[in-house]
Amino acid sequence: QVQLVESGGGSVQAGGSLRLSCAASQYTYRRNYMTWFRQVPGSEREGVASAYTPEGSTYYADSVRGRFTISQDNAKNTVYLLINTLKSEDTAMYYCAADLDELKYGDNWSLAPAYRYWSQGTQVTVSS
């Protein structure tokens, strides 16, 4: 069973930066997308950034492009999310997900139901 272990959340002031990490205990079966999601109470999980391991490609939601950077260390089986110029609207629980079911969902990286493995979540709170 693959485990995704997150770290790096916390409380920061607006305008600051934060880096989240997500380490996988082993390679997933498909080893394709590793994606960061965030969720606020009462809302669905929003896919914010994804890394496609086979090609080294990265994808971003329009809402975060330019401020969020996703990166991977394949040797460590770890994905990172650097968040710059934090805003109050970035306050959310952040999750990483892995192993997208491409056969069923195609390349829709931002769809939460498409992923098999999830981290426990880490809270990011941005204060003004």
PDB file of C-alpha atoms in Angstrom:
ATOM      1  CA  GLN A   1       0.000   0.000   0.000  1.00  0.00           C
ATOM      2  CA  VAL A   2       1.449   3.344  -1.071  1.00  0.00           C
ATOM      3  CA  GLN A   3       1.557   6.029   1.579  1.00  0.00           C
ATOM      4  CA  LEU A   4       1.900   9.723   0.857  1.00  0.00           C
ATOM      5  CA  VAL A   5       3.350  11.717   3.725  1.00  0.00           C
ATOM      6  CA  GLU A   6       3.070  15.477   3.671  1.00  0.00           C
ATOM      7  CA  SER A   7       4.951  18.142   5.507  1.00  0.00           C
ATOM      8  CA  GLY A   8       5.469  21.864   5.412  1.00  0.00           C
ATOM      9  CA  GLY A   9       2.125  23.420   6.203  1.00  0.00           C
ATOM     10  CA  GLY A  10       1.601  26.109   8.798  1.00  0.00           C
ATOM     11  CA  SER A  11       0.613  29.692   9.438  1.00  0.00           C
ATOM     12  CA  VAL A  12       2.252  32.416   7.406  1.00  0.00           C
ATOM     13  CA  GLN A  13       1.676  36.074   6.715  1.00  0.00           C
ATOM     14  CA  ALA A  14       0.343  37.300   3.427  1.00  0.00           C
ATOM     15  CA  GLY A  15       3.089  37.927   0.940  1.00  0.00           C
ATOM     16  CA  GLY A  16       5.294  35.207   2.342  1.00  0.00           C
ATOM     17  CA  SER A  17       6.289  31.849   0.902  1.00  0.00           C
ATOM     18  CA  LEU A  18       5.833  28.260   1.903  1.00  0.00           C
ATOM     19  CA  ARG A  19       7.029  24.932   0.547  1.00  0.00           C
ATOM     20  CA  LEU A  20       5.050  21.765   0.955  1.00  0.00           C
ATOM     21  CA  SER A  21       6.554  18.305   0.520  1.00  0.00           C
ATOM     22  CA  CYS A  22       4.914  14.999  -0.246  1.00  0.00           C
ATOM     23  CA  ALA A  23       6.926  11.800  -0.087  1.00  0.00           C
ATOM     24  CA  ALA A  24       5.634   8.529  -1.469  1.00  0.00           C
ATOM     25  CA  SER A  25       6.621   5.363   0.365  1.00  0.00           C
ATOM     26  CA  GLN A  26       7.112   3.539  -2.942  1.00  0.00           C
ATOM     27  CA  TYR A  27       6.496   3.977  -6.630  1.00  0.00           C
ATOM     28  CA  THR A  28       2.842   3.788  -7.561  1.00  0.00           C
ATOM     29  CA  TYR A  29       1.661   1.250 -10.116  1.00  0.00           C
ATOM     30  CA  ARG A  30       1.068   3.805 -12.862  1.00  0.00           C
ATOM     31  CA  ARG A  31       3.688   6.311 -11.741  1.00  0.00           C
ATOM     32  CA  ASN A  32       2.126   9.070 -13.746  1.00  0.00           C
ATOM     33  CA  TYR A  33       0.673  12.232 -12.168  1.00  0.00           C
ATOM     34  CA  MET A  34       1.447  13.576  -8.727  1.00  0.00           C
ATOM     35  CA  THR A  35      -0.874  16.427  -7.968  1.00  0.00           C
ATOM     36  CA  TRP A  36      -1.536  18.981  -5.281  1.00  0.00           C
ATOM     37  CA  PHE A  37      -5.086  19.755  -4.284  1.00  0.00           C
ATOM     38  CA  ARG A  38      -6.530  22.155  -1.770  1.00  0.00           C
ATOM     39  CA  GLN A  39      -9.854  22.283  -0.044  1.00  0.00           C
ATOM     40  CA  VAL A  40     -11.743  24.736   2.108  1.00  0.00           C
ATOM     41  CA  PRO A  41     -14.713  23.688   4.218  1.00  0.00           C
ATOM     42  CA  GLY A  42     -17.872  23.367   2.172  1.00  0.00           C
ATOM     43  CA  SER A  43     -16.072  23.232  -1.155  1.00  0.00           C
ATOM     44  CA  GLU A  44     -14.773  20.499  -3.407  1.00  0.00           C
ATOM     45  CA  ARG A  45     -11.094  19.754  -3.654  1.00  0.00           C
ATOM     46  CA  GLU A  46      -9.423  21.991  -6.185  1.00  0.00           C
ATOM     47  CA  GLY A  47      -6.524  20.699  -8.229  1.00  0.00           C
ATOM     48  CA  VAL A  48      -3.871  23.399  -8.192  1.00  0.00           C
ATOM     49  CA  ALA A  49      -0.698  21.859  -9.635  1.00  0.00           C
ATOM     50  CA  SER A  50       0.397  18.588 -11.141  1.00  0.00           C
ATOM     51  CA  ALA A  51       3.580  16.951 -12.310  1.00  0.00           C
ATOM     52  CA  TYR A  52       3.502  14.276 -14.985  1.00  0.00           C
ATOM     53  CA  THR A  53       6.421  12.013 -14.134  1.00  0.00           C
ATOM     54  CA  PRO A  54       7.000  10.258 -17.522  1.00  0.00           C
ATOM     55  CA  GLU A  55       7.629  13.552 -19.330  1.00  0.00           C
ATOM     56  CA  GLY A  56       8.540  15.922 -16.535  1.00  0.00           C
ATOM     57  CA  SER A  57       5.620  18.138 -17.527  1.00  0.00           C
ATOM     58  CA  THR A  58       3.880  20.442 -15.087  1.00  0.00           C
ATOM     59  CA  TYR A  59       0.369  21.849 -15.054  1.00  0.00           C
ATOM     60  CA  TYR A  60      -1.299  24.581 -13.045  1.00  0.00           C
ATOM     61  CA  ALA A  61      -4.753  25.870 -12.321  1.00  0.00           C
ATOM     62  CA  ASP A  62      -5.308  29.350 -13.696  1.00  0.00           C
ATOM     63  CA  SER A  63      -5.973  30.593 -10.174  1.00  0.00           C
ATOM     64  CA  VAL A  64      -2.412  29.864  -9.037  1.00  0.00           C
ATOM     65  CA  ARG A  65      -0.281  30.036 -12.177  1.00  0.00           C
ATOM     66  CA  GLY A  66       2.677  32.302 -11.626  1.00  0.00           C
ATOM     67  CA  ARG A  67       2.707  31.925  -7.838  1.00  0.00           C
ATOM     68  CA  PHE A  68       2.790  28.151  -7.372  1.00  0.00           C
ATOM     69  CA  THR A  69       5.617  25.936  -8.543  1.00  0.00           C
ATOM     70  CA  ILE A  70       5.503  22.155  -8.489  1.00  0.00           C
ATOM     71  CA  SER A  71       8.677  20.117  -8.705  1.00  0.00           C
ATOM     72  CA  GLN A  72       9.753  16.514  -8.274  1.00  0.00           C
ATOM     73  CA  ASP A  73      12.743  14.669  -6.941  1.00  0.00           C
ATOM     74  CA  ASN A  74      12.360  11.295  -8.588  1.00  0.00           C
ATOM     75  CA  ALA A  75      15.226   9.795  -6.615  1.00  0.00           C
ATOM     76  CA  LYS A  76      13.372  10.590  -3.401  1.00  0.00           C
ATOM     77  CA  ASN A  77       9.938   9.894  -4.872  1.00  0.00           C
ATOM     78  CA  THR A  78       8.918  13.284  -3.550  1.00  0.00           C
ATOM     79  CA  VAL A  79       6.926  16.140  -4.986  1.00  0.00           C
ATOM     80  CA  TYR A  80       7.104  19.714  -3.749  1.00  0.00           C
ATOM     81  CA  LEU A  81       4.847  22.713  -3.964  1.00  0.00           C
ATOM     82  CA  LEU A  82       6.384  26.142  -3.567  1.00  0.00           C
ATOM     83  CA  ILE A  83       3.826  28.840  -2.899  1.00  0.00           C
ATOM     84  CA  ASN A  84       4.973  32.426  -3.308  1.00  0.00           C
ATOM     85  CA  THR A  85       3.216  35.697  -2.543  1.00  0.00           C
ATOM     86  CA  LEU A  86       0.728  33.966  -0.309  1.00  0.00           C
ATOM     87  CA  LYS A  87      -2.769  35.395  -0.201  1.00  0.00           C
ATOM     88  CA  SER A  88      -5.579  34.926   2.274  1.00  0.00           C
ATOM     89  CA  GLU A  89      -7.481  32.948  -0.346  1.00  0.00           C
ATOM     90  CA  ASP A  90      -4.692  30.354  -0.290  1.00  0.00           C
ATOM     91  CA  THR A  91      -5.849  29.351   3.186  1.00  0.00           C
ATOM     92  CA  ALA A  92      -6.950  25.736   2.863  1.00  0.00           C
ATOM     93  CA  MET A  93      -6.111  22.148   3.621  1.00  0.00           C
ATOM     94  CA  TYR A  94      -3.582  20.968   1.068  1.00  0.00           C
ATOM     95  CA  TYR A  95      -3.360  17.381  -0.119  1.00  0.00           C
ATOM     96  CA  CYS A  96      -1.149  15.534  -2.532  1.00  0.00           C
ATOM     97  CA  ALA A  97      -2.477  12.729  -4.676  1.00  0.00           C
ATOM     98  CA  ALA A  98      -0.885  10.104  -6.880  1.00  0.00           C
ATOM     99  CA  ASP A  99      -1.715   7.433  -9.413  1.00  0.00           C
ATOM    100  CA  LEU A 100      -4.300   8.886 -11.767  1.00  0.00           C
ATOM    101  CA  ASP A 101      -6.547   6.377 -13.515  1.00  0.00           C
ATOM    102  CA  GLU A 102      -5.846   7.515 -17.081  1.00  0.00           C
ATOM    103  CA  LEU A 103      -7.917   4.730 -18.610  1.00  0.00           C
ATOM    104  CA  LYS A 104     -11.052   6.094 -16.978  1.00  0.00           C
ATOM    105  CA  TYR A 105     -10.275   9.808 -16.637  1.00  0.00           C
ATOM    106  CA  GLY A 106      -7.800  10.528 -19.421  1.00  0.00           C
ATOM    107  CA  ASP A 107      -5.372  13.310 -18.618  1.00  0.00           C
ATOM    108  CA  ASN A 108      -7.772  15.251 -16.410  1.00  0.00           C
ATOM    109  CA  TRP A 109      -5.222  15.819 -13.681  1.00  0.00           C
ATOM    110  CA  SER A 110      -7.409  18.156 -11.669  1.00  0.00           C
ATOM    111  CA  LEU A 111     -10.173  15.637 -10.977  1.00  0.00           C
ATOM    112  CA  ALA A 112      -9.987  14.398  -7.396  1.00  0.00           C
ATOM    113  CA  PRO A 113     -11.886  11.125  -7.992  1.00  0.00           C
ATOM    114  CA  ALA A 114      -9.268  10.133 -10.563  1.00  0.00           C
ATOM    115  CA  TYR A 115      -6.581   9.459  -7.952  1.00  0.00           C
ATOM    116  CA  ARG A 116      -5.969   6.318  -6.010  1.00  0.00           C
ATOM    117  CA  TYR A 117      -3.651   7.553  -3.268  1.00  0.00           C
ATOM    118  CA  TRP A 118      -3.961  10.578  -0.997  1.00  0.00           C
ATOM    119  CA  SER A 119      -1.945  12.203   1.716  1.00  0.00           C
ATOM    120  CA  GLN A 120      -3.358  13.056   5.100  1.00  0.00           C
ATOM    121  CA  GLY A 121      -3.512  16.776   4.356  1.00  0.00           C
ATOM    122  CA  THR A 122      -1.697  19.741   5.815  1.00  0.00           C
ATOM    123  CA  GLN A 123      -3.254  23.046   6.794  1.00  0.00           C
ATOM    124  CA  VAL A 124      -2.006  26.293   5.315  1.00  0.00           C
ATOM    125  CA  THR A 125      -3.308  29.440   6.979  1.00  0.00           C
ATOM    126  CA  VAL A 126      -2.469  32.851   5.592  1.00  0.00           C
ATOM    127  CA  SER A 127      -2.971  35.872   7.806  1.00  0.00           C
ATOM    128  CA  SER A 128      -3.023  39.465   6.654  1.00  0.00           C
TER     129      SER A 128
END
